[in-house]
Short mmCIF file of C-alpha atoms and ligand atoms in Angstrom, two decimals:
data_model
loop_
_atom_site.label_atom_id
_atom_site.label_comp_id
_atom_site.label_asym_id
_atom_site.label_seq_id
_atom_site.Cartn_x
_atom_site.Cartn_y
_atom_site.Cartn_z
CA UNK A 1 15.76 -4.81 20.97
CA UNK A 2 12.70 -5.26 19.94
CA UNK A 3 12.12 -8.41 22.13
CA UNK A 4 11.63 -6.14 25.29
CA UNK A 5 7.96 -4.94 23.54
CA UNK A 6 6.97 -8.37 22.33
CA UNK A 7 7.65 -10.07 25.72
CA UNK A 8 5.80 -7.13 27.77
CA UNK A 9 2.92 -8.20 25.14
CA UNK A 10 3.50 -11.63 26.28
CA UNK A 11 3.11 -10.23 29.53
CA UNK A 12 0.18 -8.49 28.96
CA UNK A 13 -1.48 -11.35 27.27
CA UNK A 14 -1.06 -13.72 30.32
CA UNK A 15 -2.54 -11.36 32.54
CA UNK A 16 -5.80 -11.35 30.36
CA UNK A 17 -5.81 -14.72 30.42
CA UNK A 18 -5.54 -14.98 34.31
CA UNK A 19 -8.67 -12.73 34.43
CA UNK A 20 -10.36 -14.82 32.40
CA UNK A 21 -9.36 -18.59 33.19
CA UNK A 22 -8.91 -17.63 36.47
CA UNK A 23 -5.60 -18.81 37.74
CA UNK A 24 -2.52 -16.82 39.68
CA UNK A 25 0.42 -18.18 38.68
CA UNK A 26 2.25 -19.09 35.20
CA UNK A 27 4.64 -21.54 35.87
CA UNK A 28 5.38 -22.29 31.97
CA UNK A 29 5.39 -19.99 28.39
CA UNK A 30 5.32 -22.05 25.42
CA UNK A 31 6.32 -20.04 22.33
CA UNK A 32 6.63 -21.04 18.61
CA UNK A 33 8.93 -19.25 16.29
CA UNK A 34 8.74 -19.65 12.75
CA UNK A 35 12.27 -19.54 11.23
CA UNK A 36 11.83 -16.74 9.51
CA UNK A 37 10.24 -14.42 11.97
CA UNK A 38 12.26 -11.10 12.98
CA UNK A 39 12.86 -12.37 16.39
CA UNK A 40 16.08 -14.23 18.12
CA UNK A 41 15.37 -16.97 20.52
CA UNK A 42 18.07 -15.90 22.28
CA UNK A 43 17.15 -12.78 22.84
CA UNK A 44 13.86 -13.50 24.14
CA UNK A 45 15.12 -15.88 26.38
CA UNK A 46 17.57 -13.33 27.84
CA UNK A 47 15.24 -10.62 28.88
CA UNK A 48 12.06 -12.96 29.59
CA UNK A 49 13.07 -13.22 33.16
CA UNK A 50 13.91 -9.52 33.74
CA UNK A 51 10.42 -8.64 31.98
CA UNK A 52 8.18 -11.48 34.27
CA UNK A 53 9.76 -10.22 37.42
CA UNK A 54 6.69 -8.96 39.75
CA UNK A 55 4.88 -10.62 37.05
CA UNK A 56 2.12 -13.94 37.95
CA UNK A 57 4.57 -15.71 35.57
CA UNK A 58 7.55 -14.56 37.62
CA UNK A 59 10.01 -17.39 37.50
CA UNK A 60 8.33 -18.78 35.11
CA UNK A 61 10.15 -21.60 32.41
CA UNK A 62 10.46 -20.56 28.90
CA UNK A 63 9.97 -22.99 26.32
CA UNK A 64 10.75 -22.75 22.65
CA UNK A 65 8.87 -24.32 19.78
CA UNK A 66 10.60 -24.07 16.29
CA UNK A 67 8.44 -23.94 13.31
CA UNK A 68 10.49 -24.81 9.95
CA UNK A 69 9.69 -22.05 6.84
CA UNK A 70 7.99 -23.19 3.64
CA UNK A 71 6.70 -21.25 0.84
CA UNK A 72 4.70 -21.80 -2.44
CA UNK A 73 6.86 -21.45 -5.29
CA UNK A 74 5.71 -18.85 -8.00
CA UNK A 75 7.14 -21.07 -10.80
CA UNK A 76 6.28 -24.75 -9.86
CA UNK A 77 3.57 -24.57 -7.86
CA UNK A 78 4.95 -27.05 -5.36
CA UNK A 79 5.84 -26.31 -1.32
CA UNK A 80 9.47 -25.90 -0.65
CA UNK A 81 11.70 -25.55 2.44
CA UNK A 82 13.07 -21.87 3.43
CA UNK A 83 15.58 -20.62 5.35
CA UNK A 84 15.60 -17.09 4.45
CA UNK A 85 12.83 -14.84 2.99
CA UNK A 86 14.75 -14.94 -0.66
CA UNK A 87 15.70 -18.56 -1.12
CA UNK A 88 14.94 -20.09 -3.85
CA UNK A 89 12.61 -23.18 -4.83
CA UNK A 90 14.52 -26.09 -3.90
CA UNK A 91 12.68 -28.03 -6.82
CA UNK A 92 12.91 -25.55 -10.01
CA UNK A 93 15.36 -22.68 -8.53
CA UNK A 94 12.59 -19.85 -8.93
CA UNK A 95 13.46 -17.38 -7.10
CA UNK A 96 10.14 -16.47 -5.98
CA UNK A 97 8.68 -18.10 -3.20
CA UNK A 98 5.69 -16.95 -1.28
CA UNK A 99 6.03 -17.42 2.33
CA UNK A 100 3.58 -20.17 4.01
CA UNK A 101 4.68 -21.17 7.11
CA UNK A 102 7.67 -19.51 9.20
CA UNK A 103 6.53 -15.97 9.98
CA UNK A 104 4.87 -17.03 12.97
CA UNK A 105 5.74 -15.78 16.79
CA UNK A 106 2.76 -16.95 18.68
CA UNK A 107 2.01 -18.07 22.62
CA UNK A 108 0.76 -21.80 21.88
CA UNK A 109 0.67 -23.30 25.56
CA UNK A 110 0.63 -22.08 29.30
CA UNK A 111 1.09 -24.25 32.26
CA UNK A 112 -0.87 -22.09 35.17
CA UNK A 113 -2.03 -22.98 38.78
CA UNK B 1 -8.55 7.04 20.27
CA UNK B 2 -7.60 4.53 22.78
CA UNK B 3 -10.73 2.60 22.96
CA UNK B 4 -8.27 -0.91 23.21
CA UNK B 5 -6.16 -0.18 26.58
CA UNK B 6 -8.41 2.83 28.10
CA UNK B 7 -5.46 4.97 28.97
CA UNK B 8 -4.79 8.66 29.66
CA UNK B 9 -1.13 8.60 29.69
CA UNK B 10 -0.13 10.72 26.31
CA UNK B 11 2.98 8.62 25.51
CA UNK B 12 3.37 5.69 26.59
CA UNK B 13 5.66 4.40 23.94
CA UNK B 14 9.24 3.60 25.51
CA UNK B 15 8.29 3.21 28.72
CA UNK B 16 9.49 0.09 30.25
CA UNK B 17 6.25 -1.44 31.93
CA UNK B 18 3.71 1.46 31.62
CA UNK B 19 1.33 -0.68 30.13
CA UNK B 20 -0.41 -3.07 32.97
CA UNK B 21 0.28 -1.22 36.01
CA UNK B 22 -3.59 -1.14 36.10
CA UNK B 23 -4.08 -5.09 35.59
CA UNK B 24 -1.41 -5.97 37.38
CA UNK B 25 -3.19 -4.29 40.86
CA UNK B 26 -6.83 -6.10 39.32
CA UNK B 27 -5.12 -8.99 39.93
CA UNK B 28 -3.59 -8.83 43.34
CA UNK B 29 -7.01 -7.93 44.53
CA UNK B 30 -8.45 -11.04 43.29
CA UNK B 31 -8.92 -13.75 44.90
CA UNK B 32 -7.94 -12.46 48.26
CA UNK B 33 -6.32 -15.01 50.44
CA UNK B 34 -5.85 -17.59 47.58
CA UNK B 35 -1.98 -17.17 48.01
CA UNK B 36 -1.17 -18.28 50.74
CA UNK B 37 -2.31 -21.98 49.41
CA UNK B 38 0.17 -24.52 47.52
CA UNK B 39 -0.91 -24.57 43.62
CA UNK B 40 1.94 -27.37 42.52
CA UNK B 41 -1.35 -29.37 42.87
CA UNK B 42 -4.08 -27.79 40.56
CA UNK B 43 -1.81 -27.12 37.47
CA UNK B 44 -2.84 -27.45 34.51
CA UNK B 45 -2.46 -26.56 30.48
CA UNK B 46 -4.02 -24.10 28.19
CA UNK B 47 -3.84 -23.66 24.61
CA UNK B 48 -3.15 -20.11 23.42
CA UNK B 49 -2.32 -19.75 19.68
CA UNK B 50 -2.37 -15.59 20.02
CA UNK B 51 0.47 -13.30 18.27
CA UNK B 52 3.01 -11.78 20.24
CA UNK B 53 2.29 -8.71 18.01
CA UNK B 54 -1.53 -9.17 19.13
CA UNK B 55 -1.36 -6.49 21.06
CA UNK B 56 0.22 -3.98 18.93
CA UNK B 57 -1.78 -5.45 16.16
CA UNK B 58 -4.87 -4.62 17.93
CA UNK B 59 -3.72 -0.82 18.05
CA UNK B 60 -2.99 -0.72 14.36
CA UNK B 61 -6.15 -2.13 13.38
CA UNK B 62 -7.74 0.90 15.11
CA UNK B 63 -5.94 3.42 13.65
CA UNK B 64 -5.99 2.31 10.05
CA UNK B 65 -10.01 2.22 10.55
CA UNK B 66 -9.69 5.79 11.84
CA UNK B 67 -7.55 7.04 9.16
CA UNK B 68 -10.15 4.96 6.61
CA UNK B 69 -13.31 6.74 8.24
CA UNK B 70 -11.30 10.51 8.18
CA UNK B 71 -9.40 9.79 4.95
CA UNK B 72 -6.01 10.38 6.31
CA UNK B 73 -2.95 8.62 3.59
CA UNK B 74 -0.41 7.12 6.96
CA UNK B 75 3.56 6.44 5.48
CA UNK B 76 5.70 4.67 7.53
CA UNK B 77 8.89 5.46 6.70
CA UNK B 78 11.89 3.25 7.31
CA UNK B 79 15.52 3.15 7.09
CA UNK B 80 19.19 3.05 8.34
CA UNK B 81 19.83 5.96 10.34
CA UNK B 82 20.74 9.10 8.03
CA UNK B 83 19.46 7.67 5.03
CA UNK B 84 17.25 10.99 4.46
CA UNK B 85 14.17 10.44 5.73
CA UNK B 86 13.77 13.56 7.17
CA UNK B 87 15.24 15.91 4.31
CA UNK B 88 12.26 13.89 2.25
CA UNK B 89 9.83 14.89 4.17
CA UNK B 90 10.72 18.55 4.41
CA UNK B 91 11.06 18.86 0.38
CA UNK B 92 7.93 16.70 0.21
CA UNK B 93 6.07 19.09 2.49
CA UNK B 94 7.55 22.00 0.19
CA UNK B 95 6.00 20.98 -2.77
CA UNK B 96 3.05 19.62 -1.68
CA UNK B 97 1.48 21.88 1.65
CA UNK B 98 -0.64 23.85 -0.61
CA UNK B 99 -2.19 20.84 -2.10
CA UNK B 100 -4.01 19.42 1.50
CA UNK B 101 -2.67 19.37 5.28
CA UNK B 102 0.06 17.55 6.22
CA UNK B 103 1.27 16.32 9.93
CA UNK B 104 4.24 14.38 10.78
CA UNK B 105 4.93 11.96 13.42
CA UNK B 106 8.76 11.25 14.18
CA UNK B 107 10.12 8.96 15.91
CA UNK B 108 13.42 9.00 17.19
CA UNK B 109 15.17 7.53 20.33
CA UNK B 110 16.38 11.16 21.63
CA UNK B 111 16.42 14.74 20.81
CA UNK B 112 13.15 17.14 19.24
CA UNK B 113 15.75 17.38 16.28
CA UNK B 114 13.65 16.12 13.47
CA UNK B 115 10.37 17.68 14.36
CA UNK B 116 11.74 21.21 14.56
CA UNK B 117 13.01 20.54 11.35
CA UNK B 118 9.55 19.84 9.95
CA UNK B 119 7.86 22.59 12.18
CA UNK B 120 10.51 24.71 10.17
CA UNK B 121 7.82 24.14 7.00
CA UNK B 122 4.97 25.34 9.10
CA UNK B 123 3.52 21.90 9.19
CA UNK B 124 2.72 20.51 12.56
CA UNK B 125 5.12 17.92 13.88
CA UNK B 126 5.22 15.56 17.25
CA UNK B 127 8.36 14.33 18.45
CA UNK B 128 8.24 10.82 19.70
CA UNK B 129 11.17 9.91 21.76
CA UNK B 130 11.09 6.03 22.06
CA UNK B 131 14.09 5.90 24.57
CA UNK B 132 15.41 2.50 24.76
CA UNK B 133 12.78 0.87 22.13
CA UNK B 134 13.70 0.52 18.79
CA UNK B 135 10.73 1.17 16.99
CA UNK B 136 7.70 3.34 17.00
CA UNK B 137 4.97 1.13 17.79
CA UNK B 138 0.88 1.46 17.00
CA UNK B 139 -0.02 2.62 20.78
CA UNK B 140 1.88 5.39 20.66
CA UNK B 141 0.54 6.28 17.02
CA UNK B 142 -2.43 6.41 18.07
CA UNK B 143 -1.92 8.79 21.04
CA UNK B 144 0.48 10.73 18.95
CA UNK B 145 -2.58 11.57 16.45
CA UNK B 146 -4.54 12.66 19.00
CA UNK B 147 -2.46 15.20 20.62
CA UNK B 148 -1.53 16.10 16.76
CA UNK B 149 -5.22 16.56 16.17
CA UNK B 150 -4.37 14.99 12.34
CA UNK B 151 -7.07 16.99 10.18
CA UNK B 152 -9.39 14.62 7.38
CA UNK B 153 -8.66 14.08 4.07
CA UNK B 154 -4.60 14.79 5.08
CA UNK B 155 -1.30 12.96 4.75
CA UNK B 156 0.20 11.62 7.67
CA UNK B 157 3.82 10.86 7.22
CA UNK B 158 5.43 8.82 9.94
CA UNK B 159 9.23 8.75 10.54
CA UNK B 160 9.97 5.45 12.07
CA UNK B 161 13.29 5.13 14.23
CA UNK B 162 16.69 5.07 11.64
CA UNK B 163 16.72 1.10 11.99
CA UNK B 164 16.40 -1.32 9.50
CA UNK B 165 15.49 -4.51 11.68
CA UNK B 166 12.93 -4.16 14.33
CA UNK B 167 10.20 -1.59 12.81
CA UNK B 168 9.51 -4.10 10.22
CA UNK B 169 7.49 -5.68 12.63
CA UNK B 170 4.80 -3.31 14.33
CA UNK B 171 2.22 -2.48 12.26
CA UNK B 172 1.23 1.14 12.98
CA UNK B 173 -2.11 1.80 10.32
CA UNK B 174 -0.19 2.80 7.91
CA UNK B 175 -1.29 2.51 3.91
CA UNK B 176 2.26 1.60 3.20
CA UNK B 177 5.58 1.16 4.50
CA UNK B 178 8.02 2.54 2.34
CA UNK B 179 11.80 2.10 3.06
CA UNK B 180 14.25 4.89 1.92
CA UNK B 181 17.79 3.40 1.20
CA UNK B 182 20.36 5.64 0.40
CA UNK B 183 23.46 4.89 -2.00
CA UNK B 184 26.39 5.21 0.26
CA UNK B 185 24.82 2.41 2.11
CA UNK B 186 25.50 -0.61 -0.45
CA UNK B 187 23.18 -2.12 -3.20
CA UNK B 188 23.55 -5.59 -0.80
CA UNK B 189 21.19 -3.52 1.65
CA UNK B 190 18.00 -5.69 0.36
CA UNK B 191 19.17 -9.16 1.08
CA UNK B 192 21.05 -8.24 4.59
CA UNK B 193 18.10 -6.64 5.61
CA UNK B 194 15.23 -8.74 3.80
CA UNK B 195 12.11 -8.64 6.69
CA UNK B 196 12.55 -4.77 6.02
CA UNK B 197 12.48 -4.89 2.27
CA UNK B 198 9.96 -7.87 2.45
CA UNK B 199 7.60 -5.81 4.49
CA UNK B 200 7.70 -2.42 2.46
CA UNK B 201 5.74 -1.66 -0.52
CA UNK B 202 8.11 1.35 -1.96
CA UNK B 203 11.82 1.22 -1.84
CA UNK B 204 13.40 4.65 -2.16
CA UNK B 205 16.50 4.88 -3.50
CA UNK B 206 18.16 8.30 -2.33
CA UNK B 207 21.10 10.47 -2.76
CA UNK B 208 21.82 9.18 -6.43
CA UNK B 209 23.26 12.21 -6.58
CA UNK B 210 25.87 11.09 -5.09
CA UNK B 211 26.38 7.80 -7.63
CA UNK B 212 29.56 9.69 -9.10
CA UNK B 213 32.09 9.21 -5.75
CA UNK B 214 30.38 5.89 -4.70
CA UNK B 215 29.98 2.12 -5.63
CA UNK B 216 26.58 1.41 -5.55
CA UNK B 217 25.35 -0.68 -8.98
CA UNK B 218 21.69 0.47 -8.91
CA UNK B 219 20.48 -2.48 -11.08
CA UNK B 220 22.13 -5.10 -8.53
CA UNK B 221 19.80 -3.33 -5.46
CA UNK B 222 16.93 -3.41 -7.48
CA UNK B 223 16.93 -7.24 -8.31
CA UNK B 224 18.11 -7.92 -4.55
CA UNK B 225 15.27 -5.85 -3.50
CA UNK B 226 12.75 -7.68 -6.21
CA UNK B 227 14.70 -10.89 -5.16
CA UNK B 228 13.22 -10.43 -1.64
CA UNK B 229 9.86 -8.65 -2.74
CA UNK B 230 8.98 -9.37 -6.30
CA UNK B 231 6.03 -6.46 -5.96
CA UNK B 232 8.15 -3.89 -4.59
CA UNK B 233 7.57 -0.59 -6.59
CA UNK B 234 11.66 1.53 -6.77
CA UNK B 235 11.80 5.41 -6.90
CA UNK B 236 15.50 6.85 -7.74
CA UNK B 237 16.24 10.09 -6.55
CA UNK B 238 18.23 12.91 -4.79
CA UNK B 239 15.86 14.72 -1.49
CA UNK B 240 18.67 17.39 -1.11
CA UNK B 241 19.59 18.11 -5.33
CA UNK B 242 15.84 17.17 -6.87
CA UNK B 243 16.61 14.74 -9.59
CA UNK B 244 13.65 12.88 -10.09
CA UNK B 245 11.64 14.09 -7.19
CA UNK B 246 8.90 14.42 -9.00
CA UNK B 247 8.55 11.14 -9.08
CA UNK B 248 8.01 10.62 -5.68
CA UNK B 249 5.13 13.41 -5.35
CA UNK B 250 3.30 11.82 -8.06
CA UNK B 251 3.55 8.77 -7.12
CA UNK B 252 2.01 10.16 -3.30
CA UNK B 253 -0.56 11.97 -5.17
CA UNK B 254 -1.52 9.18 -7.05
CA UNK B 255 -1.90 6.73 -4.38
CA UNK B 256 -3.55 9.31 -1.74
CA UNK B 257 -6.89 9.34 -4.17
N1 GTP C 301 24.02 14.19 -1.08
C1 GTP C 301 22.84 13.97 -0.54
N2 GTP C 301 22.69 14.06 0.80
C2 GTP C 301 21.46 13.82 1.31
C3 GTP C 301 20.34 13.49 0.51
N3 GTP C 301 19.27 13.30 1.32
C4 GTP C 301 19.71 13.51 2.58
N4 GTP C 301 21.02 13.83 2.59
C5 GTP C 301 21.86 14.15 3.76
O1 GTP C 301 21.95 13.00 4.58
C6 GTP C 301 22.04 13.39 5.96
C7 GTP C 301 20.97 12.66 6.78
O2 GTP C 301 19.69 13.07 6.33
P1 GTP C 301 18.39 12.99 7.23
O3 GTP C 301 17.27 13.48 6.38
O4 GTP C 301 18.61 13.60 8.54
O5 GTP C 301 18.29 11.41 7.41
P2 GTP C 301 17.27 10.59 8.32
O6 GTP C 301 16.99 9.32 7.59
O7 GTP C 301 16.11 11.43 8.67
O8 GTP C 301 18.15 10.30 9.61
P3 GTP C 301 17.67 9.73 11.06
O9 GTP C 301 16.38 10.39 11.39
O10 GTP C 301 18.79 10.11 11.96
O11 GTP C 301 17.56 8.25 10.88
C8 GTP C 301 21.88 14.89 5.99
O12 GTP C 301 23.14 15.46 6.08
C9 GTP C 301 21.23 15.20 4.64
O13 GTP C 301 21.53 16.49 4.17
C10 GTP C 301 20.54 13.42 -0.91
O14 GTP C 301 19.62 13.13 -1.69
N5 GTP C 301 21.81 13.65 -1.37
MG1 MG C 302 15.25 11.80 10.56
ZN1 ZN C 303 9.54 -24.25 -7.95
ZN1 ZN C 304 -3.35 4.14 25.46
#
């Protein structure tokens, strides 16, 4: 369960933010989640209200973003679409593929008051 | 140590909301009075783009410059539970305690089990119990080196949780992650498992002692493991009968210079 740490970072992160941009309240979490990342959607969405309560973004929506995997193939050269971290190139069948996009489990967007 | 979050608590690693109890009161204090108005009308957006691993991130960054400016050689190592982490580290620390200091950090969800058994060398040991986390994350690294007191020019080995999913993840410092996967296991380990195997730089294979009594094809895990990670360097060997230990110790001795 190692969604419980990264949402108290999400946590954590919107409270620096409220210091900064000065607002009180979250009332929406944007996240994108690259399809290969070691995270579950799920998973986050299940404990994100139990980790906001007596939050500023308690109560707050939870939005998903989904950002589709592509690496650069060792043996073509060109992009190609992944699903898991050893697919092949869907162009040559390589099986090496260095990962480009689809890693990624970032905060993109807040909506605060 | 802690220059990041400021904090005097020695472990916080594990528990629950520990973290922003500080921040959380900064905030309340703000803007006295404020809450009592109706926001719905001054919402608005902002753009983020920030990891959810920032923080922990963050923490790693500032141990791997300490153990860069004190010369200290940080292993994280990873694995299913009982794969043999610990009896690795305790014939490691055999061979090798005479050579420079050694401290281990291990991390465990309950019990002072593993610790005592490297305190058993005469090496100094701190028992991280992570409680309901997973993982061992960079915070509590770097609190765990300070109550250690890790000496310069050392090895630091770090035992990460038995758990082959959610350590890949945190960053601690560390030179290297290297992932111990023993033979009674399965050779599929690699490719069910692949953000573990993607994200270590060694992959020990252990207990090939016992190769005899299972089925475990040792050329199949290797090309799922270089399937996964095409740089990953493979040791083969037994931590409780020897064969081909040395193998290991070179290869720490060699990569520690
Ligand atoms: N036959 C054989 N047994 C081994 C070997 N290495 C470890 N073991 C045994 O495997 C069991 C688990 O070893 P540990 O070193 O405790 O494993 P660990 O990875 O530290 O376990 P956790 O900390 O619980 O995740 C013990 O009974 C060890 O004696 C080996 O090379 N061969
Ligand atoms: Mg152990
Ligand atoms: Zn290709
Ligand atoms: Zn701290």
């Amino acid at each position: 369960m190692h969604e419980l740490s990264l949402l108290e970072n999400v946590r954590s992160i919107l409270e620096d933010h409220a210091r900064d941009q000065n607002f009180q309240r979250v009332e929406e979490v944007t996240l994108a989640i690259g399809a290969l990342s070691c995270v579950e959607t799920e998973a986050l969405a299940f404990a994100f209200e139990a980790v906001m309560k007596g939050s500023l973004a308690e109560n707050a929506q939870l939005n998903f973003k989904h950002i589709e995997a592509q690496g650069h193939c060792l043996g073509c050269g060109q992009l190609t679409v992944m699903e898991m971290l050893y697919d092949a190139c869907e162009h040559c069948g390589h099986p090496h593929v260095d990962v480009v996009t689809g890693l990624e489990m970032k905060i993109t967007e807040l909506k605060v008051s | 140590m802690c220059g990041i979050c400021g904090c005097s608590n020695p472990s916080n690693t594990g528990k629950f909301s520990a973290i922003d109890g500080a921040k959380v009161s900064l905030l309340t204090t703000h803007n006295h009075g404020h809450e009592q108005h109706s926001h719905a009308d001054n919402q608005r957006l902002i753009q983020v783009e920030q990891d959810l691993l920032s923080k922990n991130d963050a923490y790693a960054a500032e141990n791997r410059a300490y153990f860069k400016a004190n010369k200290i050689f940080a292993l994280n190592l990873v694995s299913s539970p009982g794969a043999g982490k610990t009896t690795l580290l305790v014939e490691t620390i055999k061979v090798l305690k005479d050579q420079f200091p050694i401290a281990v950090i291990e991390g465990d969800q309950q019990t002072e089990h593993d610790a005592d058994r490297i305190r058993a060398t005469g090496v100094p040991a701190l028992q991280i119990n992570t409680g309901r986390a997973c993982h061992l994350d960079a915070h509590g690294i770097g609190h765990a080196m300070q109550t250690l007191g890790v000496k310069a020019n050392s090895f630091l080995a770090i035992e990460n949780v038995g758990n082959l999913v959610c350590p890949s993840s945190f960053d601690l410092g560390e030179a290297h992650k290297v992932v111990v996967l023993s033979v009674t296991e399965g050779d599929d380990k690699p490719l069910k498992y692949p953000d573990m195997f993607y994200a270590a730089d060694v992959m020990i294979i252990n207990k090939i002692d016992l190769l005899p009594y299972v089925d475990f094809d040792v050329e199949r895990c290797i090309a799922f493991a270089r399937r996964v990670n095409p740089t990953i360097q493979i040791l083969q060997l037994s931590a409780t009968k020897g064969d081909n230990f040395s193998a290991w110790t070179d290869w720490l001795i060699e990569n520690m210079s």
